Amino acid sequence: LHSHRQGSALPFEFFWIGLTYRKMMKKFASFFLIFLCILSDASSRTVFDALDENGYGHQLLVPVTRDGFQLKVVRIISGRTPASRRPFNQKPAVFLQHGLLDDCATWIVNQPSQSLGYLLTDAGYDVFLGNVRGNQYSNSNTKIKNNTREFWKLVDFDNMISQDLPTMIDAVLEASNKTSLSYIGHSQGTLMAFGGFSTNPNLYKKVNVFVALAPIAYVGNMQVPLFKFLSFLDLPELLEYLGEEQFLPPGPVLNWISGLACKDLPILCTSLIGFIAGSDPKNLNNTRLPYILSMEPGGTSVQNIAHWTQMVNSGGFQMFDFRSSAENMKHYGTPYPPEYNLKDMKAPPMAFFNGGNDPLGDVKDYQYLIEVLKTKPVFEHFEPTYEHLDFVWGVNAIDKFFPSFFKMFKKYTLLLS
């Protein structure tokens, strides 16, 4: 357990009260997860629909990982400005990687004047939107069927770090005919970069600047209700018994919420977002939520959620714990899962944007991350009122942090103007 995590021991006289509370929380979370799993299906709008509706041209890349996952990378090839229609050889390549339970649509959910994906395109960048294994866009595999447990057990951020990230980066560099790109990550997208830079010594050479929105590597102090509930569970065994390996894919329940609750009962809509993502969306456009939830969330696996709850309970940033010394020895050569060594990682110039009210990227965990890193960020921006989703969905981002972002970003990407 890392010393940065805050907490206190339960007094012995409250042992039985604590044990009863733990059992109650397990039952509540179990019923909640069953409810989510039963109501899973497909969303009503895609990122391609959104791009078409707003007049942005697009292409699709489908690189394949070593273990067969077909990852869909969306390239925005043109927009609303002359700069967006420049030849590709005049456009710096930018790769945007979404966060946990998300997908590439997160970068274009607001109006073109308010969404980072659109704004970068119109500013003259060659924009690529990544999708990790297991979300609604990257849910196929050349070797394994996606309705098997074997498939979903491979959907873990360890594999996103070791396979998805370098596969997508190489695909973007090949398509753009560039030797380096700019990497913008949100949430789990930043965790992937930290893990990649710390384990792949050549990765940083392909990135000219790494921008971390709501950066995350440690979550021992997080306050997201969903993960608080799940930290009480032995999650893999629970949902293996239920026969479910996919976690929170888009489905009818969310279509119902976007079609009814967000319009007529906005408090229910924002409460659900708060429970799942840890956000009280006062910086969001609530009237836009039905549109957003027609494309979100992207979904992930039980395995990946279990990995995140492992980090909540341990306070560290380590590989997946198979809860068996023999299995850990088989995968890692040690009885315990290895830590990602961020202290000695080689990284490109880094710019961090964090929020003061972010319950997933808690300020104490962010400060600990800064302490651990030997290579410090060259730029930091603190947004006091921002929560976790505000950095991608915030309707006021154009006034809050976009000005400092674009000023910094142009410096490191050498944008042709």
Short mmCIF file of C-alpha atoms in Angstrom, two decimals:
data_model
loop_
_atom_site.label_atom_id
_atom_site.label_comp_id
_atom_site.label_asym_id
_atom_site.label_seq_id
_atom_site.Cartn_x
_atom_site.Cartn_y
_atom_site.Cartn_z
CA LEU A 1 0.00 0.00 0.00
CA HIS A 2 1.43 3.37 -0.99
CA SER A 3 1.87 5.98 1.71
CA HIS A 4 0.03 8.62 -0.34
CA ARG A 5 -3.31 6.81 0.15
CA GLN A 6 -5.45 8.34 2.91
CA GLY A 7 -7.47 6.21 5.34
CA SER A 8 -7.78 4.83 8.84
CA ALA A 9 -8.17 1.38 10.35
CA LEU A 10 -11.57 0.14 11.54
CA PRO A 11 -11.63 -0.07 15.36
CA PHE A 12 -11.98 -3.63 16.69
CA GLU A 13 -15.25 -2.85 18.48
CA PHE A 14 -16.82 -1.98 15.12
CA PHE A 15 -15.56 -5.13 13.41
CA TRP A 16 -18.96 -6.83 13.16
CA ILE A 17 -20.67 -3.62 12.06
CA GLY A 18 -18.06 -3.22 9.35
CA LEU A 19 -18.43 -6.84 8.26
CA THR A 20 -22.22 -6.49 7.99
CA TYR A 21 -21.84 -3.26 6.01
CA ARG A 22 -19.42 -5.00 3.64
CA LYS A 23 -21.93 -7.82 3.01
CA MET A 24 -24.72 -5.31 2.37
CA MET A 25 -22.57 -3.38 -0.11
CA LYS A 26 -21.70 -6.62 -1.91
CA LYS A 27 -25.38 -7.48 -2.31
CA PHE A 28 -26.27 -3.99 -3.53
CA ALA A 29 -23.43 -3.89 -6.05
CA SER A 30 -24.24 -7.41 -7.23
CA PHE A 31 -27.85 -6.49 -8.06
CA PHE A 32 -26.69 -3.27 -9.74
CA LEU A 33 -24.22 -5.14 -11.96
CA ILE A 34 -26.78 -7.79 -12.88
CA PHE A 35 -29.17 -5.00 -13.90
CA LEU A 36 -26.53 -3.42 -16.13
CA CYS A 37 -25.56 -6.71 -17.73
CA ILE A 38 -29.13 -7.74 -18.56
CA LEU A 39 -29.83 -4.42 -20.28
CA SER A 40 -26.82 -4.48 -22.63
CA ASP A 41 -27.13 -4.23 -26.42
CA ALA A 42 -26.14 -1.49 -28.90
CA SER A 43 -26.19 2.30 -29.11
CA SER A 44 -28.26 4.29 -31.60
CA ARG A 45 -25.66 6.68 -33.07
CA THR A 46 -22.06 6.10 -34.14
CA VAL A 47 -19.05 8.38 -34.41
CA PHE A 48 -19.40 8.14 -38.19
CA ASP A 49 -22.98 9.45 -37.98
CA ALA A 50 -21.80 12.39 -35.89
CA LEU A 51 -18.98 13.23 -38.29
CA ASP A 52 -21.32 13.05 -41.27
CA GLU A 53 -23.94 15.20 -39.56
CA ASN A 54 -21.39 17.92 -38.94
CA GLY A 55 -19.74 17.79 -42.37
CA TYR A 56 -16.40 16.20 -41.43
CA GLY A 57 -14.80 13.68 -43.78
CA HIS A 58 -13.37 10.50 -42.34
CA GLN A 59 -11.45 7.32 -43.07
CA LEU A 60 -11.16 4.10 -41.10
CA LEU A 61 -7.94 2.27 -40.23
CA VAL A 62 -8.15 -1.24 -38.78
CA PRO A 63 -4.74 -2.30 -37.46
CA VAL A 64 -4.52 -5.76 -35.89
CA THR A 65 -2.64 -6.56 -32.68
CA ARG A 66 -0.39 -9.58 -32.20
CA ASP A 67 -3.18 -11.42 -30.41
CA GLY A 68 -5.70 -10.67 -33.17
CA PHE A 69 -7.75 -7.69 -31.94
CA GLN A 70 -9.00 -5.50 -34.79
CA LEU A 71 -8.74 -1.92 -33.55
CA LYS A 72 -10.74 0.76 -35.33
CA VAL A 73 -8.89 4.06 -35.64
CA VAL A 74 -10.96 6.90 -37.10
CA ARG A 75 -9.14 9.53 -39.16
CA ILE A 76 -10.83 12.90 -39.65
CA ILE A 77 -9.63 13.93 -43.11
CA SER A 78 -11.41 17.27 -43.58
CA GLY A 79 -13.52 19.82 -41.75
CA ARG A 80 -14.97 23.30 -42.10
CA THR A 81 -11.84 25.38 -42.72
CA PRO A 82 -9.28 25.65 -45.53
CA ALA A 83 -6.61 24.49 -43.07
CA SER A 84 -8.51 21.23 -42.53
CA ARG A 85 -8.33 20.50 -46.26
CA ARG A 86 -4.59 20.89 -46.63
CA PRO A 87 -2.57 18.02 -48.10
CA PHE A 88 -1.75 15.41 -45.46
CA ASN A 89 1.97 16.11 -45.76
CA GLN A 90 1.31 19.62 -44.39
CA LYS A 91 -0.63 18.38 -41.37
CA PRO A 92 1.03 17.32 -38.08
CA ALA A 93 -0.37 13.96 -36.93
CA VAL A 94 -2.33 13.93 -33.66
CA PHE A 95 -3.56 10.76 -31.95
CA LEU A 96 -6.37 11.05 -29.38
CA GLN A 97 -6.94 8.16 -26.96
CA HIS A 98 -10.16 7.92 -24.94
CA GLY A 99 -10.55 6.86 -21.33
CA LEU A 100 -12.15 4.08 -19.30
CA LEU A 101 -15.62 2.85 -20.42
CA ASP A 102 -15.35 5.28 -23.33
CA ASP A 103 -14.70 5.32 -27.07
CA CYS A 104 -13.50 7.67 -29.79
CA ALA A 105 -16.80 9.59 -29.93
CA THR A 106 -15.88 11.30 -26.66
CA TRP A 107 -13.73 13.78 -28.63
CA ILE A 108 -16.63 15.04 -30.79
CA VAL A 109 -19.72 14.89 -28.56
CA ASN A 110 -20.20 18.67 -28.39
CA GLN A 111 -20.65 21.21 -31.16
CA PRO A 112 -17.70 21.63 -33.57
CA SER A 113 -16.78 24.89 -31.80
CA GLN A 114 -16.60 23.05 -28.45
CA SER A 115 -15.09 19.63 -29.23
CA LEU A 116 -11.35 19.05 -29.23
CA GLY A 117 -11.46 16.57 -32.13
CA TYR A 118 -13.24 19.05 -34.38
CA LEU A 119 -11.16 22.03 -33.27
CA LEU A 120 -7.86 20.23 -33.95
CA THR A 121 -9.10 19.23 -37.40
CA ASP A 122 -10.15 22.76 -38.28
CA ALA A 123 -6.84 24.10 -36.96
CA GLY A 124 -5.01 22.04 -39.59
CA TYR A 125 -4.03 18.85 -37.77
CA ASP A 126 -4.28 15.31 -39.12
CA VAL A 127 -6.52 13.86 -36.40
CA PHE A 128 -6.77 10.17 -35.52
CA LEU A 129 -9.19 8.85 -32.89
CA GLY A 130 -8.19 5.57 -31.23
CA ASN A 131 -10.36 2.76 -29.85
CA VAL A 132 -9.00 0.15 -27.46
CA ARG A 133 -9.91 -3.53 -27.42
CA GLY A 134 -13.30 -4.37 -25.99
CA ASN A 135 -15.15 -1.13 -26.64
CA GLN A 136 -18.04 -1.04 -29.09
CA TYR A 137 -15.79 -0.25 -32.07
CA SER A 138 -12.89 -2.62 -31.36
CA ASN A 139 -14.80 -5.72 -30.32
CA SER A 140 -13.66 -8.26 -32.91
CA ASN A 141 -10.69 -10.58 -33.10
CA THR A 142 -9.24 -12.62 -35.98
CA LYS A 143 -8.53 -15.60 -33.70
CA ILE A 144 -11.22 -15.58 -30.99
CA LYS A 145 -14.97 -15.02 -31.05
CA ASN A 146 -16.17 -12.04 -29.01
CA ASN A 147 -18.84 -14.04 -27.20
CA THR A 148 -16.26 -16.12 -25.35
CA ARG A 149 -14.67 -15.64 -21.95
CA GLU A 150 -11.27 -16.06 -23.54
CA PHE A 151 -11.89 -12.92 -25.62
CA TRP A 152 -12.98 -10.75 -22.69
CA LYS A 153 -10.18 -11.89 -20.40
CA LEU A 154 -7.76 -10.36 -22.91
CA VAL A 155 -9.50 -6.99 -22.57
CA ASP A 156 -7.29 -5.54 -19.86
CA PHE A 157 -5.26 -2.35 -19.72
CA ASP A 158 -2.05 -4.40 -19.52
CA ASN A 159 -2.74 -5.58 -23.08
CA MET A 160 -3.91 -2.11 -24.11
CA ILE A 161 -0.50 -0.85 -22.96
CA SER A 162 1.64 -3.62 -24.44
CA GLN A 163 -0.28 -4.23 -27.70
CA ASP A 164 -3.06 -1.73 -28.53
CA LEU A 165 -1.02 1.41 -27.94
CA PRO A 166 2.05 0.57 -30.10
CA THR A 167 -0.18 -1.02 -32.77
CA MET A 168 -2.31 2.11 -33.15
CA ILE A 169 0.65 4.49 -32.99
CA ASP A 170 2.47 2.57 -35.72
CA ALA A 171 -0.69 2.53 -37.86
CA VAL A 172 -1.07 6.30 -37.51
CA LEU A 173 2.57 6.95 -38.38
CA GLU A 174 2.31 4.73 -41.44
CA ALA A 175 -0.95 6.32 -42.64
CA SER A 176 0.32 9.87 -42.10
CA ASN A 177 3.83 9.14 -43.39
CA LYS A 178 5.29 10.77 -40.26
CA THR A 179 8.11 9.76 -37.93
CA SER A 180 6.38 11.10 -34.81
CA LEU A 181 2.94 12.15 -33.62
CA SER A 182 1.35 14.11 -30.81
CA TYR A 183 -0.47 12.02 -28.22
CA ILE A 184 -3.50 13.35 -26.33
CA GLY A 185 -4.98 11.02 -23.74
CA HIS A 186 -7.85 11.27 -21.31
CA SER A 187 -8.19 9.19 -18.14
CA GLN A 188 -7.26 5.59 -19.01
CA GLY A 189 -5.72 7.01 -22.19
CA THR A 190 -3.12 8.70 -19.99
CA LEU A 191 -2.59 5.56 -17.92
CA MET A 192 -1.86 3.67 -21.16
CA ALA A 193 0.81 6.22 -22.08
CA PHE A 194 2.44 6.10 -18.64
CA GLY A 195 2.50 2.30 -18.79
CA GLY A 196 3.76 2.31 -22.38
CA PHE A 197 6.59 4.76 -21.78
CA SER A 198 7.68 2.82 -18.68
CA THR A 199 7.77 -0.62 -20.37
CA ASN A 200 8.54 0.12 -24.04
CA PRO A 201 11.85 2.03 -24.27
CA ASN A 202 11.32 2.96 -27.93
CA LEU A 203 7.77 4.27 -27.68
CA TYR A 204 8.66 7.78 -26.53
CA LYS A 205 10.74 8.32 -29.68
CA LYS A 206 7.53 8.19 -31.75
CA VAL A 207 5.76 10.90 -29.71
CA ASN A 208 6.73 14.58 -29.93
CA VAL A 209 4.47 15.68 -27.07
CA PHE A 210 2.22 13.84 -24.61
CA VAL A 211 -0.83 15.74 -23.36
CA ALA A 212 -2.58 14.19 -20.37
CA LEU A 213 -6.15 15.32 -19.66
CA ALA A 214 -7.22 14.19 -16.17
CA PRO A 215 -3.98 12.18 -15.83
CA ILE A 216 -4.20 8.91 -13.94
CA ALA A 217 -1.71 6.32 -12.75
CA TYR A 218 -2.70 5.96 -9.09
CA VAL A 219 -6.27 5.82 -7.78
CA GLY A 220 -5.92 4.93 -4.10
CA ASN A 221 -7.78 8.09 -3.09
CA MET A 222 -10.47 8.08 -5.78
CA GLN A 223 -14.06 8.81 -4.72
CA VAL A 224 -16.13 7.49 -7.66
CA PRO A 225 -19.24 5.75 -6.23
CA LEU A 226 -19.20 2.90 -8.77
CA PHE A 227 -15.63 1.91 -7.97
CA LYS A 228 -16.22 2.33 -4.26
CA PHE A 229 -19.03 -0.22 -4.54
CA LEU A 230 -17.04 -2.58 -6.72
CA SER A 231 -14.02 -2.50 -4.42
CA PHE A 232 -16.15 -4.52 -1.96
CA LEU A 233 -16.60 -7.35 -4.47
CA ASP A 234 -14.60 -10.30 -5.68
CA LEU A 235 -15.65 -9.09 -9.11
CA PRO A 236 -14.19 -11.64 -11.55
CA GLU A 237 -15.67 -14.59 -9.67
CA LEU A 238 -19.07 -12.89 -9.31
CA LEU A 239 -19.61 -12.20 -13.00
CA GLU A 240 -17.92 -15.38 -14.13
CA TYR A 241 -20.65 -17.16 -12.17
CA LEU A 242 -23.24 -15.00 -13.96
CA GLY A 243 -21.72 -15.83 -17.34
CA GLU A 244 -20.96 -12.18 -18.17
CA GLU A 245 -17.56 -10.91 -19.27
CA GLN A 246 -18.51 -7.57 -20.86
CA PHE A 247 -19.02 -4.58 -18.59
CA LEU A 248 -21.40 -1.69 -19.29
CA PRO A 249 -21.66 -1.81 -23.07
CA PRO A 250 -24.13 0.63 -24.64
CA GLY A 251 -27.66 -0.74 -24.66
CA PRO A 252 -31.43 -0.20 -24.39
CA VAL A 253 -31.26 1.14 -20.85
CA LEU A 254 -29.01 3.99 -21.96
CA ASN A 255 -31.12 4.64 -25.04
CA TRP A 256 -34.12 4.90 -22.74
CA ILE A 257 -32.23 7.29 -20.50
CA SER A 258 -31.15 9.47 -23.44
CA GLY A 259 -34.66 9.43 -24.93
CA LEU A 260 -36.67 10.01 -21.77
CA ALA A 261 -34.75 10.53 -18.55
CA CYS A 262 -32.27 13.12 -19.82
CA LYS A 263 -35.12 15.15 -21.31
CA ASP A 264 -37.81 14.79 -18.67
CA LEU A 265 -35.82 13.73 -15.59
CA PRO A 266 -32.39 15.37 -15.93
CA ILE A 267 -31.57 14.67 -12.26
CA LEU A 268 -31.72 10.91 -12.98
CA CYS A 269 -29.49 11.32 -16.02
CA THR A 270 -26.82 13.35 -14.25
CA SER A 271 -26.98 11.09 -11.19
CA LEU A 272 -26.21 8.02 -13.31
CA ILE A 273 -23.27 9.79 -14.94
CA GLY A 274 -22.07 10.81 -11.48
CA PHE A 275 -22.33 7.25 -10.17
CA ILE A 276 -20.40 5.75 -13.09
CA ALA A 277 -17.88 8.48 -13.91
CA GLY A 278 -17.75 10.42 -10.67
CA SER A 279 -18.94 13.68 -12.13
CA ASP A 280 -21.56 16.23 -11.13
CA PRO A 281 -21.80 17.69 -14.64
CA LYS A 282 -22.24 21.37 -13.80
CA ASN A 283 -19.67 22.16 -16.49
CA LEU A 284 -21.60 20.15 -19.07
CA ASN A 285 -24.45 21.11 -21.37
CA ASN A 286 -27.28 19.09 -19.81
CA THR A 287 -29.49 19.55 -22.86
CA ARG A 288 -26.73 17.85 -24.88
CA LEU A 289 -26.69 14.70 -22.73
CA PRO A 290 -29.31 12.78 -24.77
CA TYR A 291 -27.10 13.23 -27.83
CA ILE A 292 -23.96 12.24 -25.90
CA LEU A 293 -25.56 9.14 -24.40
CA SER A 294 -26.72 8.00 -27.81
CA MET A 295 -23.01 7.26 -28.47
CA GLU A 296 -21.73 6.56 -24.98
CA PRO A 297 -20.48 4.63 -23.06
CA GLY A 298 -18.18 2.45 -25.12
CA GLY A 299 -17.98 -0.45 -22.68
CA THR A 300 -15.10 -2.62 -21.50
CA SER A 301 -14.56 -5.98 -19.80
CA VAL A 302 -15.06 -7.33 -16.30
CA GLN A 303 -11.34 -8.14 -16.34
CA ASN A 304 -10.45 -4.49 -16.91
CA ILE A 305 -12.83 -3.22 -14.23
CA ALA A 306 -11.38 -5.77 -11.82
CA HIS A 307 -7.93 -4.40 -12.61
CA TRP A 308 -9.06 -0.88 -11.78
CA THR A 309 -10.62 -1.97 -8.47
CA GLN A 310 -7.35 -3.77 -7.73
CA MET A 311 -5.59 -0.41 -8.04
CA VAL A 312 -8.20 1.24 -5.81
CA ASN A 313 -7.54 -1.32 -3.08
CA SER A 314 -3.76 -1.40 -3.43
CA GLY A 315 -3.09 2.27 -4.12
CA GLY A 316 -0.45 1.22 -6.67
CA PHE A 317 -0.03 1.00 -10.43
CA GLN A 318 0.71 -2.64 -11.10
CA MET A 319 -0.10 -5.34 -13.61
CA PHE A 320 -3.13 -7.57 -13.14
CA ASP A 321 -3.06 -9.77 -10.05
CA PHE A 322 -4.29 -13.27 -10.95
CA ARG A 323 -4.74 -13.93 -7.21
CA SER A 324 -2.63 -17.04 -7.49
CA SER A 325 1.12 -17.22 -6.96
CA ALA A 326 1.33 -19.94 -9.59
CA GLU A 327 -0.59 -17.88 -12.18
CA ASN A 328 1.42 -14.77 -11.42
CA MET A 329 4.62 -16.79 -11.76
CA LYS A 330 3.37 -18.12 -15.11
CA HIS A 331 2.69 -14.63 -16.46
CA TYR A 332 5.37 -12.51 -14.76
CA GLY A 333 7.99 -14.82 -13.31
CA THR A 334 7.20 -13.46 -9.83
CA PRO A 335 4.52 -14.42 -7.26
CA TYR A 336 3.19 -10.86 -7.27
CA PRO A 337 2.21 -8.57 -10.17
CA PRO A 338 5.01 -6.17 -11.15
CA GLU A 339 4.63 -2.42 -10.66
CA TYR A 340 4.86 -0.09 -13.64
CA ASN A 341 8.09 1.81 -12.98
CA LEU A 342 7.21 5.43 -13.73
CA LYS A 343 10.21 6.80 -11.90
CA ASP A 344 12.68 5.75 -14.57
CA MET A 345 10.47 5.93 -17.65
CA LYS A 346 11.69 7.74 -20.75
CA ALA A 347 9.06 10.16 -22.01
CA PRO A 348 8.62 12.96 -24.53
CA PRO A 349 7.73 16.48 -23.32
CA MET A 350 4.59 16.11 -21.18
CA ALA A 351 1.75 18.57 -20.47
CA PHE A 352 -0.73 17.78 -17.68
CA PHE A 353 -4.25 19.21 -17.25
CA ASN A 354 -5.97 18.22 -14.00
CA GLY A 355 -9.09 19.28 -12.15
CA GLY A 356 -9.70 20.26 -8.56
CA ASN A 357 -12.98 18.34 -8.25
CA ASP A 358 -12.00 15.16 -10.08
CA PRO A 359 -13.10 12.16 -7.95
CA LEU A 360 -11.34 9.61 -10.19
CA GLY A 361 -8.13 11.60 -10.68
CA ASP A 362 -7.95 12.80 -7.07
CA VAL A 363 -5.61 15.72 -6.38
CA LYS A 364 -3.66 13.66 -3.80
CA ASP A 365 -3.09 10.90 -6.35
CA TYR A 366 -2.08 13.48 -8.95
CA GLN A 367 0.44 15.01 -6.55
CA TYR A 368 1.85 11.57 -5.82
CA LEU A 369 2.23 10.94 -9.55
CA ILE A 370 4.22 14.17 -9.90
CA GLU A 371 6.45 13.10 -6.99
CA VAL A 372 7.11 9.68 -8.53
CA LEU A 373 8.01 10.97 -12.01
CA LYS A 374 11.68 11.74 -12.46
CA THR A 375 10.82 13.36 -15.79
CA LYS A 376 8.51 16.22 -14.82
CA PRO A 377 5.87 17.76 -17.10
CA VAL A 378 7.01 20.83 -19.02
CA PHE A 379 3.56 22.36 -18.63
CA GLU A 380 0.79 22.06 -16.01
CA HIS A 381 -2.69 23.54 -16.01
CA PHE A 382 -4.96 23.24 -12.98
CA GLU A 383 -8.70 23.82 -13.46
CA PRO A 384 -10.19 24.23 -9.95
CA THR A 385 -13.84 23.44 -10.77
CA TYR A 386 -13.24 20.64 -13.29
CA GLU A 387 -14.23 17.04 -12.73
CA HIS A 388 -13.25 13.95 -14.68
CA LEU A 389 -15.45 14.18 -17.77
CA ASP A 390 -15.24 17.95 -18.08
CA PHE A 391 -11.95 17.75 -19.99
CA VAL A 392 -13.68 15.96 -22.89
CA TRP A 393 -17.36 16.87 -22.48
CA GLY A 394 -17.09 20.29 -20.84
CA VAL A 395 -19.11 22.87 -22.76
CA ASN A 396 -17.00 25.66 -21.25
CA ALA A 397 -13.63 24.11 -22.14
CA ILE A 398 -13.30 26.64 -24.95
CA ASP A 399 -12.94 29.33 -22.26
CA LYS A 400 -11.43 27.29 -19.43
CA PHE A 401 -8.42 25.39 -20.71
CA PHE A 402 -8.45 25.30 -24.52
CA PRO A 403 -6.60 28.65 -24.84
CA SER A 404 -3.62 27.48 -22.77
CA PHE A 405 -3.80 24.05 -24.40
CA PHE A 406 -3.57 25.36 -27.96
CA LYS A 407 -0.82 27.84 -27.07
CA MET A 408 1.27 25.04 -25.58
CA PHE A 409 0.33 22.51 -28.28
CA LYS A 410 1.36 24.68 -31.23
CA LYS A 411 4.77 25.18 -29.64
CA TYR A 412 5.51 21.45 -29.55
CA THR A 413 3.84 20.40 -32.80
CA LEU A 414 5.36 23.10 -35.00
CA LEU A 415 2.03 23.71 -36.71
CA LEU A 416 2.31 25.13 -40.21
CA SER A 417 0.23 28.31 -40.42
#
